[in-house]
Structure formats: C-alpha cells, structure tokens
mmCIF file with all atom_site columns, C-alpha atoms in Angstrom:
data_model
loop_
_atom_site.group_PDB
_atom_site.id
_atom_site.type_symbol
_atom_site.label_atom_id
_atom_site.label_alt_id
_atom_site.label_comp_id
_atom_site.label_asym_id
_atom_site.label_entity_id
_atom_site.label_seq_id
_atom_site.pdbx_PDB_ins_code
_atom_site.Cartn_x
_atom_site.Cartn_y
_atom_site.Cartn_z
_atom_site.occupancy
_atom_site.B_iso_or_equiv
_atom_site.pdbx_formal_charge
_atom_site.auth_seq_id
_atom_site.auth_comp_id
_atom_site.auth_asym_id
_atom_site.auth_atom_id
_atom_site.pdbx_PDB_model_num
ATOM 1   C CA . ALA U 1 1   ? 5.477  -9.475  -31.477 1.00 73.00 ? 76  ALA U CA 1
ATOM 2   C CA . GLN U 1 2   ? 8.181  -10.559 -28.722 1.00 81.00 ? 77  GLN U CA 1
ATOM 3   C CA . THR U 1 3   ? 7.004  -10.131 -25.373 1.00 91.00 ? 78  THR U CA 1
ATOM 4   C CA . VAL U 1 4   ? 8.525  -9.853  -21.590 1.00 94.00 ? 79  VAL U CA 1
ATOM 5   C CA . THR U 1 5   ? 6.985  -11.848 -19.048 1.00 96.00 ? 80  THR U CA 1
ATOM 6   C CA . GLN U 1 6   ? 7.439  -11.105 -15.452 1.00 96.00 ? 81  GLN U CA 1
ATOM 7   C CA . SER U 1 7   ? 5.064  -14.151 -13.483 1.00 95.00 ? 82  SER U CA 1
ATOM 8   C CA . GLN U 1 8   ? 6.702  -12.415 -9.259  1.00 96.00 ? 83  GLN U CA 1
ATOM 9   C CA . PRO U 1 9   ? 4.001  -9.044  -9.647  1.00 95.00 ? 84  PRO U CA 1
ATOM 10  C CA . GLU U 1 10  ? 6.100  -8.588  -6.188  1.00 97.00 ? 85  GLU U CA 1
ATOM 11  C CA . MET U 1 11  ? 8.854  -10.916 -3.974  1.00 97.00 ? 86  MET U CA 1
ATOM 12  C CA . SER U 1 12  ? 10.461 -10.236 -0.615  1.00 97.00 ? 87  SER U CA 1
ATOM 13  C CA . VAL U 1 13  ? 13.531 -10.993 1.297   1.00 97.00 ? 88  VAL U CA 1
ATOM 14  C CA . GLN U 1 14  ? 15.474 -11.250 3.691   1.00 98.00 ? 89  GLN U CA 1
ATOM 15  C CA . GLU U 1 15  ? 18.309 -8.345  3.978   1.00 97.00 ? 90  GLU U CA 1
ATOM 16  C CA . ALA U 1 16  ? 21.472 -11.270 4.028   1.00 97.00 ? 91  ALA U CA 1
ATOM 17  C CA . GLU U 1 17  ? 20.721 -13.717 1.681   1.00 97.00 ? 92  GLU U CA 1
ATOM 18  C CA . THR U 1 18  ? 19.263 -14.714 -1.747  1.00 98.00 ? 93  THR U CA 1
ATOM 19  C CA . VAL U 1 19  ? 16.809 -13.579 -3.876  1.00 98.00 ? 94  VAL U CA 1
ATOM 20  C CA . THR U 1 20  ? 15.658 -15.024 -7.958  1.00 98.00 ? 95  THR U CA 1
ATOM 21  C CA . LEU U 1 21  ? 13.588 -12.859 -9.876  1.00 98.00 ? 96  LEU U CA 1
ATOM 22  C CA . SER U 1 22  ? 11.704 -14.275 -12.648 1.00 98.00 ? 97  SER U CA 1
ATOM 23  C CA . CYS U 1 23  ? 11.912 -13.201 -16.868 1.00 98.00 ? 98  CYS U CA 1
ATOM 24  C CA . THR U 1 24  ? 10.071 -15.373 -19.514 1.00 97.00 ? 99  THR U CA 1
ATOM 25  C CA . TYR U 1 25  ? 10.300 -13.727 -23.892 1.00 96.00 ? 100 TYR U CA 1
ATOM 26  C CA . ASP U 1 26  ? 8.828  -14.498 -27.034 1.00 94.00 ? 101 ASP U CA 1
ATOM 27  C CA . THR U 1 27  ? 10.866 -14.070 -29.907 1.00 90.00 ? 102 THR U CA 1
ATOM 28  C CA . SER U 1 28  ? 11.574 -14.674 -33.314 1.00 89.00 ? 103 SER U CA 1
ATOM 29  C CA . GLU U 1 29  ? 14.812 -13.285 -33.573 1.00 86.00 ? 104 GLU U CA 1
ATOM 30  C CA . ASN U 1 30  ? 18.401 -15.440 -32.879 1.00 84.00 ? 105 ASN U CA 1
ATOM 31  C CA . ASN U 1 31  ? 20.562 -12.841 -31.666 1.00 85.00 ? 106 ASN U CA 1
ATOM 32  C CA . TYR U 1 32  ? 19.086 -10.547 -29.609 1.00 90.00 ? 107 TYR U CA 1
ATOM 33  C CA . TYR U 1 33  ? 19.886 -8.635  -25.604 1.00 91.00 ? 108 TYR U CA 1
ATOM 34  C CA . LEU U 1 34  ? 18.531 -8.894  -22.427 1.00 93.00 ? 109 LEU U CA 1
ATOM 35  C CA . PHE U 1 35  ? 18.567 -6.589  -19.932 1.00 94.00 ? 110 PHE U CA 1
ATOM 36  C CA . TRP U 1 36  ? 17.072 -5.796  -15.838 1.00 97.00 ? 111 TRP U CA 1
ATOM 37  C CA . TYR U 1 37  ? 17.419 -3.091  -15.056 1.00 96.00 ? 112 TYR U CA 1
ATOM 38  C CA . LYS U 1 38  ? 16.126 -1.111  -11.267 1.00 97.00 ? 113 LYS U CA 1
ATOM 39  C CA . GLN U 1 39  ? 13.912 2.004   -9.941  1.00 96.00 ? 114 GLN U CA 1
ATOM 40  C CA . PRO U 1 40  ? 14.850 2.226   -6.641  1.00 94.00 ? 115 PRO U CA 1
ATOM 41  C CA . PRO U 1 41  ? 11.565 4.605   -4.817  1.00 90.00 ? 116 PRO U CA 1
ATOM 42  C CA . SER U 1 42  ? 11.746 7.700   -6.212  1.00 83.00 ? 117 SER U CA 1
ATOM 43  C CA . ARG U 1 43  ? 15.299 7.681   -8.577  1.00 86.00 ? 118 ARG U CA 1
ATOM 44  C CA . GLN U 1 44  ? 15.910 6.619   -11.778 1.00 90.00 ? 119 GLN U CA 1
ATOM 45  C CA . MET U 1 45  ? 15.891 3.553   -13.988 1.00 94.00 ? 120 MET U CA 1
ATOM 46  C CA . ILE U 1 46  ? 19.744 1.974   -13.886 1.00 93.00 ? 121 ILE U CA 1
ATOM 47  C CA . LEU U 1 47  ? 21.242 -0.752  -15.768 1.00 93.00 ? 122 LEU U CA 1
ATOM 48  C CA . VAL U 1 48  ? 22.029 -3.849  -13.710 1.00 96.00 ? 123 VAL U CA 1
ATOM 49  C CA . ILE U 1 49  ? 22.888 -6.195  -15.819 1.00 95.00 ? 124 ILE U CA 1
ATOM 50  C CA . ARG U 1 50  ? 23.239 -6.518  -19.711 1.00 93.00 ? 125 ARG U CA 1
ATOM 51  C CA . GLN U 1 51  ? 22.940 -9.513  -21.754 1.00 93.00 ? 126 GLN U CA 1
ATOM 52  C CA . GLU U 1 52  ? 24.165 -10.854 -25.198 1.00 90.00 ? 127 GLU U CA 1
ATOM 53  C CA . ALA U 1 53  ? 22.405 -13.823 -26.892 1.00 89.00 ? 128 ALA U CA 1
ATOM 54  C CA . TYR U 1 54  ? 25.010 -15.167 -28.504 1.00 87.00 ? 129 TYR U CA 1
ATOM 55  C CA . LYS U 1 55  ? 27.453 -15.489 -25.327 1.00 87.00 ? 130 LYS U CA 1
ATOM 56  C CA . GLN U 1 56  ? 26.960 -18.865 -23.617 1.00 83.00 ? 131 GLN U CA 1
ATOM 57  C CA . GLN U 1 57  ? 28.350 -17.708 -20.259 1.00 91.00 ? 132 GLN U CA 1
ATOM 58  C CA . ASN U 1 58  ? 26.056 -16.091 -17.995 1.00 94.00 ? 133 ASN U CA 1
ATOM 59  C CA . ALA U 1 59  ? 26.654 -12.487 -17.605 1.00 93.00 ? 134 ALA U CA 1
ATOM 60  C CA . THR U 1 60  ? 27.768 -11.056 -13.540 1.00 94.00 ? 135 THR U CA 1
ATOM 61  C CA . GLU U 1 61  ? 28.115 -8.292  -11.823 1.00 93.00 ? 136 GLU U CA 1
ATOM 62  C CA . ASN U 1 62  ? 29.611 -8.507  -8.778  1.00 95.00 ? 137 ASN U CA 1
ATOM 63  C CA . ARG U 1 63  ? 25.869 -9.507  -5.787  1.00 97.00 ? 138 ARG U CA 1
ATOM 64  C CA . PHE U 1 64  ? 23.777 -9.561  -9.092  1.00 97.00 ? 139 PHE U CA 1
ATOM 65  C CA . SER U 1 65  ? 24.373 -12.566 -11.783 1.00 97.00 ? 140 SER U CA 1
ATOM 66  C CA . VAL U 1 66  ? 21.512 -14.199 -14.450 1.00 97.00 ? 141 VAL U CA 1
ATOM 67  C CA . ASN U 1 67  ? 20.886 -17.727 -15.380 1.00 97.00 ? 142 ASN U CA 1
ATOM 68  C CA . PHE U 1 68  ? 20.148 -17.801 -18.788 1.00 96.00 ? 143 PHE U CA 1
ATOM 69  C CA . GLN U 1 69  ? 18.338 -19.880 -20.023 1.00 95.00 ? 144 GLN U CA 1
ATOM 70  C CA . LYS U 1 70  ? 18.556 -20.154 -24.260 1.00 93.00 ? 145 LYS U CA 1
ATOM 71  C CA . ALA U 1 71  ? 16.338 -22.649 -25.932 1.00 93.00 ? 146 ALA U CA 1
ATOM 72  C CA . ALA U 1 72  ? 13.943 -21.864 -22.491 1.00 95.00 ? 147 ALA U CA 1
ATOM 73  C CA . LYS U 1 73  ? 13.142 -18.461 -22.944 1.00 95.00 ? 148 LYS U CA 1
ATOM 74  C CA . SER U 1 74  ? 14.468 -17.311 -19.794 1.00 96.00 ? 149 SER U CA 1
ATOM 75  C CA . PHE U 1 75  ? 15.997 -15.500 -18.363 1.00 97.00 ? 150 PHE U CA 1
ATOM 76  C CA . SER U 1 76  ? 16.402 -14.945 -13.883 1.00 98.00 ? 151 SER U CA 1
ATOM 77  C CA . LEU U 1 77  ? 18.356 -12.889 -11.600 1.00 98.00 ? 152 LEU U CA 1
ATOM 78  C CA . LYS U 1 78  ? 19.844 -14.089 -8.847  1.00 98.00 ? 153 LYS U CA 1
ATOM 79  C CA . ILE U 1 79  ? 20.634 -10.855 -5.614  1.00 98.00 ? 154 ILE U CA 1
ATOM 80  C CA . SER U 1 80  ? 23.200 -12.322 -3.274  1.00 98.00 ? 155 SER U CA 1
ATOM 81  C CA . ASP U 1 81  ? 23.222 -11.095 -0.500  1.00 97.00 ? 156 ASP U CA 1
ATOM 82  C CA . SER U 1 82  ? 20.871 -9.525  0.327   1.00 98.00 ? 157 SER U CA 1
ATOM 83  C CA . GLN U 1 83  ? 21.562 -5.547  1.184   1.00 97.00 ? 158 GLN U CA 1
ATOM 84  C CA . LEU U 1 84  ? 18.456 -2.373  1.863   1.00 97.00 ? 159 LEU U CA 1
ATOM 85  C CA . GLY U 1 85  ? 19.624 -0.203  -1.124  1.00 96.00 ? 160 GLY U CA 1
ATOM 86  C CA . ASP U 1 86  ? 17.689 -3.216  -3.877  1.00 97.00 ? 161 ASP U CA 1
ATOM 87  C CA . THR U 1 87  ? 14.553 -2.625  -2.209  1.00 97.00 ? 162 THR U CA 1
ATOM 88  C CA . ALA U 1 88  ? 12.492 -1.486  -5.664  1.00 97.00 ? 163 ALA U CA 1
ATOM 89  C CA . MET U 1 89  ? 11.046 -2.624  -9.250  1.00 97.00 ? 164 MET U CA 1
ATOM 90  C CA . TYR U 1 90  ? 13.343 -5.100  -11.389 1.00 98.00 ? 165 TYR U CA 1
ATOM 91  C CA . PHE U 1 91  ? 12.176 -4.210  -14.817 1.00 96.00 ? 166 PHE U CA 1
ATOM 92  C CA . CYS U 1 92  ? 13.133 -7.297  -17.643 1.00 96.00 ? 167 CYS U CA 1
ATOM 93  C CA . ALA U 1 93  ? 13.635 -5.358  -20.996 1.00 94.00 ? 168 ALA U CA 1
ATOM 94  C CA . PHE U 1 94  ? 15.237 -6.377  -24.496 1.00 90.00 ? 169 PHE U CA 1
ATOM 95  C CA . THR U 1 95  ? 16.101 -5.192  -27.392 1.00 89.00 ? 170 THR U CA 1
ATOM 96  C CA . PRO U 1 96  ? 16.255 -7.679  -31.043 1.00 84.00 ? 171 PRO U CA 1
ATOM 97  C CA . ASP U 1 97  ? 19.250 -5.370  -32.309 1.00 75.00 ? 172 ASP U CA 1
ATOM 98  C CA . ASN U 1 98  ? 22.008 -2.538  -31.801 1.00 67.00 ? 173 ASN U CA 1
ATOM 99  C CA . TYR U 1 99  ? 20.567 -0.359  -32.809 1.00 71.00 ? 174 TYR U CA 1
ATOM 100 C CA . GLY U 1 100 ? 19.476 0.874   -29.565 1.00 69.00 ? 175 GLY U CA 1
ATOM 101 C CA . GLN U 1 101 ? 15.495 1.273   -30.578 1.00 76.00 ? 176 GLN U CA 1
ATOM 102 C CA . ASN U 1 102 ? 13.081 -0.952  -30.602 1.00 82.00 ? 177 ASN U CA 1
ATOM 103 C CA . PHE U 1 103 ? 12.882 -1.994  -26.590 1.00 89.00 ? 178 PHE U CA 1
ATOM 104 C CA . VAL U 1 104 ? 10.133 -4.066  -24.535 1.00 91.00 ? 179 VAL U CA 1
ATOM 105 C CA . PHE U 1 105 ? 10.049 -3.787  -20.883 1.00 93.00 ? 180 PHE U CA 1
ATOM 106 C CA . GLY U 1 106 ? 7.752  -6.922  -18.434 1.00 94.00 ? 181 GLY U CA 1
ATOM 107 C CA . PRO U 1 107 ? 5.495  -5.250  -16.014 1.00 94.00 ? 182 PRO U CA 1
ATOM 108 C CA . GLY U 1 108 ? 8.086  -5.916  -13.237 1.00 95.00 ? 183 GLY U CA 1
ATOM 109 C CA . THR U 1 109 ? 8.208  -7.339  -9.995  1.00 97.00 ? 184 THR U CA 1
ATOM 110 C CA . ARG U 1 110 ? 8.000  -5.127  -6.967  1.00 97.00 ? 185 ARG U CA 1
ATOM 111 C CA . LEU U 1 111 ? 11.512 -6.402  -4.525  1.00 98.00 ? 186 LEU U CA 1
ATOM 112 C CA . SER U 1 112 ? 11.306 -5.290  -0.660  1.00 98.00 ? 187 SER U CA 1
ATOM 113 C CA . VAL U 1 113 ? 14.357 -6.828  1.048   1.00 97.00 ? 188 VAL U CA 1
ATOM 114 C CA . LEU U 1 114 ? 13.238 -6.815  4.633   1.00 97.00 ? 189 LEU U CA 1
ATOM 115 C CA . PRO U 1 115 ? 16.338 -5.841  8.124   1.00 95.00 ? 190 PRO U CA 1
ATOM 116 C CA . ASP A 2 1   ? 27.772 10.411  -17.018 1.00 67.00 ? 859 ASP A CA 1
ATOM 117 C CA . VAL A 2 2   ? 25.183 10.630  -18.483 1.00 65.00 ? 860 VAL A CA 1
ATOM 118 C CA . LYS A 2 3   ? 23.031 12.447  -17.390 1.00 90.00 ? 861 LYS A CA 1
ATOM 119 C CA . VAL A 2 4   ? 19.036 12.568  -19.556 1.00 95.00 ? 862 VAL A CA 1
ATOM 120 C CA . THR A 2 5   ? 17.294 15.351  -17.611 1.00 95.00 ? 863 THR A CA 1
ATOM 121 C CA . GLN A 2 6   ? 13.377 16.060  -16.828 1.00 95.00 ? 864 GLN A CA 1
ATOM 122 C CA . SER A 2 7   ? 11.603 19.200  -16.462 1.00 90.00 ? 865 SER A CA 1
ATOM 123 C CA . SER A 2 8   ? 8.868  18.821  -13.495 1.00 89.00 ? 866 SER A CA 1
ATOM 124 C CA . ARG A 2 9   ? 9.246  16.671  -11.421 1.00 92.00 ? 867 ARG A CA 1
ATOM 125 C CA . TYR A 2 10  ? 5.589  16.289  -9.901  1.00 95.00 ? 868 TYR A CA 1
ATOM 126 C CA . LEU A 2 11  ? 2.508  18.820  -12.384 1.00 95.00 ? 869 LEU A CA 1
ATOM 127 C CA . VAL A 2 12  ? -1.646 18.355  -11.578 1.00 97.00 ? 870 VAL A CA 1
ATOM 128 C CA . LYS A 2 13  ? -2.990 19.678  -14.572 1.00 97.00 ? 871 LYS A CA 1
ATOM 129 C CA . ARG A 2 14  ? -6.634 20.182  -15.181 1.00 97.00 ? 872 ARG A CA 1
ATOM 130 C CA . THR A 2 15  ? -8.755 18.209  -17.033 1.00 97.00 ? 873 THR A CA 1
ATOM 131 C CA . GLY A 2 16  ? -8.698 20.412  -21.122 1.00 97.00 ? 874 GLY A CA 1
ATOM 132 C CA . GLU A 2 17  ? -4.233 22.006  -20.346 1.00 97.00 ? 875 GLU A CA 1
ATOM 133 C CA . LYS A 2 18  ? -1.928 22.025  -22.909 1.00 97.00 ? 876 LYS A CA 1
ATOM 134 C CA . VAL A 2 19  ? 1.077  20.430  -21.407 1.00 97.00 ? 877 VAL A CA 1
ATOM 135 C CA . PHE A 2 20  ? 4.483  19.981  -22.104 1.00 97.00 ? 878 PHE A CA 1
ATOM 136 C CA . LEU A 2 21  ? 7.321  17.425  -20.345 1.00 97.00 ? 879 LEU A CA 1
ATOM 137 C CA . GLU A 2 22  ? 10.819 18.877  -21.570 1.00 97.00 ? 880 GLU A CA 1
ATOM 138 C CA . CYS A 2 23  ? 13.922 15.917  -21.246 1.00 97.00 ? 881 CYS A CA 1
ATOM 139 C CA . VAL A 2 24  ? 17.795 16.677  -22.150 1.00 97.00 ? 882 VAL A CA 1
ATOM 140 C CA . GLN A 2 25  ? 20.267 14.166  -22.308 1.00 96.00 ? 883 GLN A CA 1
ATOM 141 C CA . ASP A 2 26  ? 23.793 15.093  -22.234 1.00 94.00 ? 884 ASP A CA 1
ATOM 142 C CA . MET A 2 27  ? 25.847 12.528  -23.854 1.00 87.00 ? 885 MET A CA 1
ATOM 143 C CA . ASP A 2 28  ? 24.808 13.767  -27.893 1.00 90.00 ? 886 ASP A CA 1
ATOM 144 C CA . HIS A 2 29  ? 22.657 10.084  -27.703 1.00 89.00 ? 887 HIS A CA 1
ATOM 145 C CA . GLU A 2 30  ? 20.636 10.067  -31.601 1.00 89.00 ? 888 GLU A CA 1
ATOM 146 C CA . ASN A 2 31  ? 17.448 8.417   -29.502 1.00 91.00 ? 889 ASN A CA 1
ATOM 147 C CA . MET A 2 32  ? 15.973 9.481   -27.101 1.00 94.00 ? 890 MET A CA 1
ATOM 148 C CA . PHE A 2 33  ? 11.812 7.398   -26.057 1.00 95.00 ? 891 PHE A CA 1
ATOM 149 C CA . TRP A 2 34  ? 8.638  9.412   -23.919 1.00 97.00 ? 892 TRP A CA 1
ATOM 150 C CA . TYR A 2 35  ? 7.635  5.442   -21.890 1.00 96.00 ? 893 TYR A CA 1
ATOM 151 C CA . ARG A 2 36  ? 4.766  6.236   -19.748 1.00 96.00 ? 894 ARG A CA 1
ATOM 152 C CA . GLN A 2 37  ? 4.924  3.287   -16.210 1.00 95.00 ? 895 GLN A CA 1
ATOM 153 C CA . ASP A 2 38  ? 1.770  2.389   -14.662 1.00 93.00 ? 896 ASP A CA 1
ATOM 154 C CA . PRO A 2 39  ? 1.659  -0.323  -11.968 1.00 89.00 ? 897 PRO A CA 1
ATOM 155 C CA . GLY A 2 40  ? 1.401  -3.967  -13.027 1.00 86.00 ? 898 GLY A CA 1
ATOM 156 C CA . LEU A 2 41  ? 1.993  -2.724  -17.847 1.00 89.00 ? 899 LEU A CA 1
ATOM 157 C CA . GLY A 2 42  ? 5.530  -1.391  -17.239 1.00 89.00 ? 900 GLY A CA 1
ATOM 158 C CA . LEU A 2 43  ? 6.846  0.720   -19.528 1.00 93.00 ? 901 LEU A CA 1
ATOM 159 C CA . ARG A 2 44  ? 4.344  1.521   -23.117 1.00 93.00 ? 902 ARG A CA 1
ATOM 160 C CA . LEU A 2 45  ? 6.403  3.929   -25.975 1.00 93.00 ? 903 LEU A CA 1
ATOM 161 C CA . ILE A 2 46  ? 4.712  6.891   -25.871 1.00 96.00 ? 904 ILE A CA 1
ATOM 162 C CA . TYR A 2 47  ? 7.259  8.395   -28.802 1.00 96.00 ? 905 TYR A CA 1
ATOM 163 C CA . PHE A 2 48  ? 10.625 7.447   -30.055 1.00 92.00 ? 906 PHE A CA 1
ATOM 164 C CA . SER A 2 49  ? 13.020 9.559   -31.487 1.00 94.00 ? 907 SER A CA 1
ATOM 165 C CA . TYR A 2 50  ? 16.333 8.637   -34.093 1.00 91.00 ? 908 TYR A CA 1
ATOM 166 C CA . ASP A 2 51  ? 17.079 12.456  -34.837 1.00 91.00 ? 909 ASP A CA 1
ATOM 167 C CA . VAL A 2 52  ? 16.206 15.785  -35.572 1.00 94.00 ? 910 VAL A CA 1
ATOM 168 C CA . LYS A 2 53  ? 12.749 16.537  -36.266 1.00 93.00 ? 911 LYS A CA 1
ATOM 169 C CA . MET A 2 54  ? 12.360 12.909  -37.134 1.00 93.00 ? 912 MET A CA 1
ATOM 170 C CA . LYS A 2 55  ? 9.830  10.365  -34.792 1.00 94.00 ? 913 LYS A CA 1
ATOM 171 C CA . GLU A 2 56  ? 7.767  7.018   -34.734 1.00 93.00 ? 914 GLU A CA 1
ATOM 172 C CA . LYS A 2 57  ? 5.011  6.801   -33.024 1.00 94.00 ? 915 LYS A CA 1
ATOM 173 C CA . GLY A 2 58  ? 5.229  3.585   -30.263 1.00 92.00 ? 916 GLY A CA 1
ATOM 174 C CA . ASP A 2 59  ? 2.757  1.590   -28.742 1.00 91.00 ? 917 ASP A CA 1
ATOM 175 C CA . ILE A 2 60  ? 0.429  3.975   -27.693 1.00 95.00 ? 918 ILE A CA 1
ATOM 176 C CA . PRO A 2 61  ? 0.896  7.379   -29.066 1.00 96.00 ? 919 PRO A CA 1
ATOM 177 C CA . GLU A 2 62  ? -2.829 8.918   -28.664 1.00 96.00 ? 920 GLU A CA 1
ATOM 178 C CA . GLY A 2 63  ? -3.304 11.718  -27.336 1.00 96.00 ? 921 GLY A CA 1
ATOM 179 C CA . TYR A 2 64  ? 0.720  12.799  -27.557 1.00 97.00 ? 922 TYR A CA 1
ATOM 180 C CA . SER A 2 65  ? 2.214  13.690  -29.810 1.00 97.00 ? 923 SER A CA 1
ATOM 181 C CA . VAL A 2 66  ? 6.242  14.798  -29.783 1.00 97.00 ? 924 VAL A CA 1
ATOM 182 C CA . SER A 2 67  ? 8.895  17.539  -30.345 1.00 97.00 ? 925 SER A CA 1
ATOM 183 C CA . ARG A 2 68  ? 12.791 17.126  -31.231 1.00 97.00 ? 926 ARG A CA 1
ATOM 184 C CA . GLU A 2 69  ? 14.432 20.124  -32.508 1.00 96.00 ? 927 GLU A CA 1
ATOM 185 C CA . LYS A 2 70  ? 17.932 20.204  -31.615 1.00 96.00 ? 928 LYS A CA 1
ATOM 186 C CA . LYS A 2 71  ? 19.741 16.512  -31.238 1.00 95.00 ? 929 LYS A CA 1
ATOM 187 C CA . GLU A 2 72  ? 19.715 17.345  -27.157 1.00 96.00 ? 930 GLU A CA 1
ATOM 188 C CA . ARG A 2 73  ? 16.089 17.849  -26.407 1.00 97.00 ? 931 ARG A CA 1
ATOM 189 C CA . PHE A 2 74  ? 13.004 15.993  -26.832 1.00 97.00 ? 932 PHE A CA 1
ATOM 190 C CA . SER A 2 75  ? 9.874  16.809  -25.654 1.00 97.00 ? 933 SER A CA 1
ATOM 191 C CA . LEU A 2 76  ? 7.041  15.457  -25.237 1.00 98.00 ? 934 LEU A CA 1
ATOM 192 C CA . ILE A 2 77  ? 2.994  17.303  -25.394 1.00 98.00 ? 935 ILE A CA 1
ATOM 193 C CA . LEU A 2 78  ? -0.923 16.072  -24.802 1.00 97.00 ? 936 LEU A CA 1
ATOM 194 C CA . GLU A 2 79  ? -2.540 18.756  -27.036 1.00 93.00 ? 937 GLU A CA 1
ATOM 195 C CA . SER A 2 80  ? -5.570 18.579  -24.102 1.00 96.00 ? 938 SER A CA 1
ATOM 196 C CA . ALA A 2 81  ? -4.616 16.552  -20.795 1.00 97.00 ? 939 ALA A CA 1
ATOM 197 C CA . SER A 2 82  ? -7.217 14.240  -19.592 1.00 97.00 ? 940 SER A CA 1
ATOM 198 C CA . THR A 2 83  ? -7.683 12.031  -16.252 1.00 97.00 ? 941 THR A CA 1
ATOM 199 C CA . ASN A 2 84  ? -6.097 8.980   -18.409 1.00 96.00 ? 942 ASN A CA 1
ATOM 200 C CA . GLN A 2 85  ? -3.346 10.254  -18.732 1.00 98.00 ? 943 GLN A CA 1
ATOM 201 C CA . THR A 2 86  ? -3.058 10.636  -15.298 1.00 97.00 ? 944 THR A CA 1
ATOM 202 C CA . SER A 2 87  ? 1.046  9.001   -15.583 1.00 97.00 ? 945 SER A CA 1
ATOM 203 C CA . MET A 2 88  ? 4.848  8.744   -14.981 1.00 96.00 ? 946 MET A CA 1
ATOM 204 C CA . TYR A 2 89  ? 5.952  9.854   -17.930 1.00 97.00 ? 947 TYR A CA 1
ATOM 205 C CA . LEU A 2 90  ? 9.742  7.944   -17.859 1.00 97.00 ? 948 LEU A CA 1
ATOM 206 C CA . CYS A 2 91  ? 12.197 10.193  -20.375 1.00 97.00 ? 949 CYS A CA 1
ATOM 207 C CA . ALA A 2 92  ? 15.212 7.845   -22.185 1.00 95.00 ? 950 ALA A CA 1
ATOM 208 C CA . SER A 2 93  ? 18.148 8.405   -24.600 1.00 92.00 ? 951 SER A CA 1
ATOM 209 C CA . ALA A 2 94  ? 20.280 5.344   -26.446 1.00 87.00 ? 952 ALA A CA 1
ATOM 210 C CA . LEU A 2 95  ? 23.611 5.585   -28.385 1.00 79.00 ? 953 LEU A CA 1
ATOM 211 C CA . VAL A 2 96  ? 22.915 4.332   -32.414 1.00 73.00 ? 954 VAL A CA 1
ATOM 212 C CA . GLY A 2 97  ? 25.203 0.850   -33.265 1.00 69.00 ? 955 GLY A CA 1
ATOM 213 C CA . TYR A 2 98  ? 26.112 0.409   -29.730 1.00 63.00 ? 956 TYR A CA 1
ATOM 214 C CA . GLN A 2 99  ? 25.992 -2.981  -28.926 1.00 61.00 ? 957 GLN A CA 1
ATOM 215 C CA . GLY A 2 100 ? 22.972 -4.088  -27.122 1.00 64.00 ? 958 GLY A CA 1
ATOM 216 C CA . GLY A 2 101 ? 21.676 -0.399  -26.627 1.00 71.00 ? 959 GLY A CA 1
ATOM 217 C CA . GLU A 2 102 ? 21.371 0.871   -23.043 1.00 82.00 ? 960 GLU A CA 1
ATOM 218 C CA . LEU A 2 103 ? 18.669 2.830   -21.802 1.00 89.00 ? 961 LEU A CA 1
ATOM 219 C CA . PHE A 2 104 ? 19.433 6.273   -19.754 1.00 91.00 ? 962 PHE A CA 1
ATOM 220 C CA . PHE A 2 105 ? 16.396 7.355   -18.187 1.00 95.00 ? 963 PHE A CA 1
ATOM 221 C CA . GLY A 2 106 ? 15.597 10.399  -16.203 1.00 95.00 ? 964 GLY A CA 1
ATOM 222 C CA . GLU A 2 107 ? 13.598 10.905  -12.814 1.00 94.00 ? 965 GLU A CA 1
ATOM 223 C CA . GLY A 2 108 ? 10.398 10.907  -14.406 1.00 95.00 ? 966 GLY A CA 1
ATOM 224 C CA . SER A 2 109 ? 7.764  12.794  -14.247 1.00 96.00 ? 967 SER A CA 1
ATOM 225 C CA . ARG A 2 110 ? 4.084  12.600  -12.328 1.00 96.00 ? 968 ARG A CA 1
ATOM 226 C CA . LEU A 2 111 ? 1.659  14.214  -13.887 1.00 97.00 ? 969 LEU A CA 1
ATOM 227 C CA . THR A 2 112 ? -1.845 13.869  -12.277 1.00 97.00 ? 970 THR A CA 1
ATOM 228 C CA . VAL A 2 113 ? -4.475 15.149  -13.950 1.00 97.00 ? 971 VAL A CA 1
ATOM 229 C CA . LEU A 2 114 ? -7.535 16.680  -11.947 1.00 96.00 ? 972 LEU A CA 1
#
C-alpha cells in the first residue's frame, strides 16, 4: 500500500524567512506524481506545486520549490520569503498514475507565519 | 476557473437523522470524490465516482452512501448520522487522463452530530 508521511504536525516561521516542510512516501511504482496542497483557515484547499517522478528537475512556483529525492522517497517543500498569507495546513499527496483517481494524502503540517 | 461548490458550509444534526451533502462541479470532470478530514489523520477517501451512476468505495465507506445521477453532481448520504461522523467533509473533482491529475476541492462542509 502507498503511504505518505509528514513528520512535522506543526511548524512556525517568522515573516520573510524560509521554512521547509518534510514529506516522505512509500511506493513500488516507478512513475508517479507528487503534490503539495495548501488549506488556509476556513478556505478551500488549493494546489501549490506538482512534481512528476520521471522529471529530475525540481519543480518551482514563485516562492515555493521542492526538493525531490526519488531514491530516498522524499519530497520536501521550501517556502522562501514567508508571508502571513502562507499560514495554512499543508498536505503532501501522491498519485501513482494520471487517471485522476487514486490519491493518497499525508496527515498535514500546520504552518504559522509569525509577524 | 474550475469551481467545486458544496451546498452547506456548516451543518448541525441529531443522532439518527439522515444527512445529505451535495457537491457540484462546473468543469465537466469525470472523477468526483468525497473525503473526510480529521486532525492528525489527513484526508481519507470515503467514495469516489468515475462516471454517472458509477461509484467505488474508498478507505472508510462504512456508514456512508453516495449518488451520482448527473455528471456534475455528487452527493454524500449519511443514512443515520452518528456522533463519530462529526467531521469536515471535502468534495473534489479531477479530470481523467490529465497528466498528474490535479484535484479541485470545494470549501468543505463541517458537520456536527449531536
């Protein structure tokens, strides 16, 4: 069975600083997709960043970047220049294919950005 | 922009009541999902549907049923609500065959069963 682990239930960071959220996963698949989703307080969950396993280059989206280590099955999210609006629950997720059906989520990390 | 709309943001029901949670998406997605979100457990799949009238059980289907009579609408039904079903319920949709299919979520329905 595929599993996703996020070992940090809660984190905090000062505004304008950098923070890294950890995620590890377990799968026997060779190609798959990894995601970070953000759920702000009382608002809907949105996609932050996506990584395809066969691509060696780490994905980036503005202040958000990932460190994808396929051999170690690690997929961490780095947030640079943290802003108050980054305060949210962050979920790491995995899907083994592109059929849009089989998603596995981690337990989440609650990130607080402090002024 | 894809929009996934859940009918109720907050509901309070009594034990034994029948509860309907409705979800509508406007992007013609084949796949729709109901997740339950609890602190420390992340999102757990209750049911998903890949076509009209088609459904598959997820990880925690007990005590729930679903209905998909139209492509855009996916309903979650609690036949007889119990206190352990107090939770946040998230609806999502995704496009079949989209490379690394992204899930689009509704705002969630927070259900309290007394």
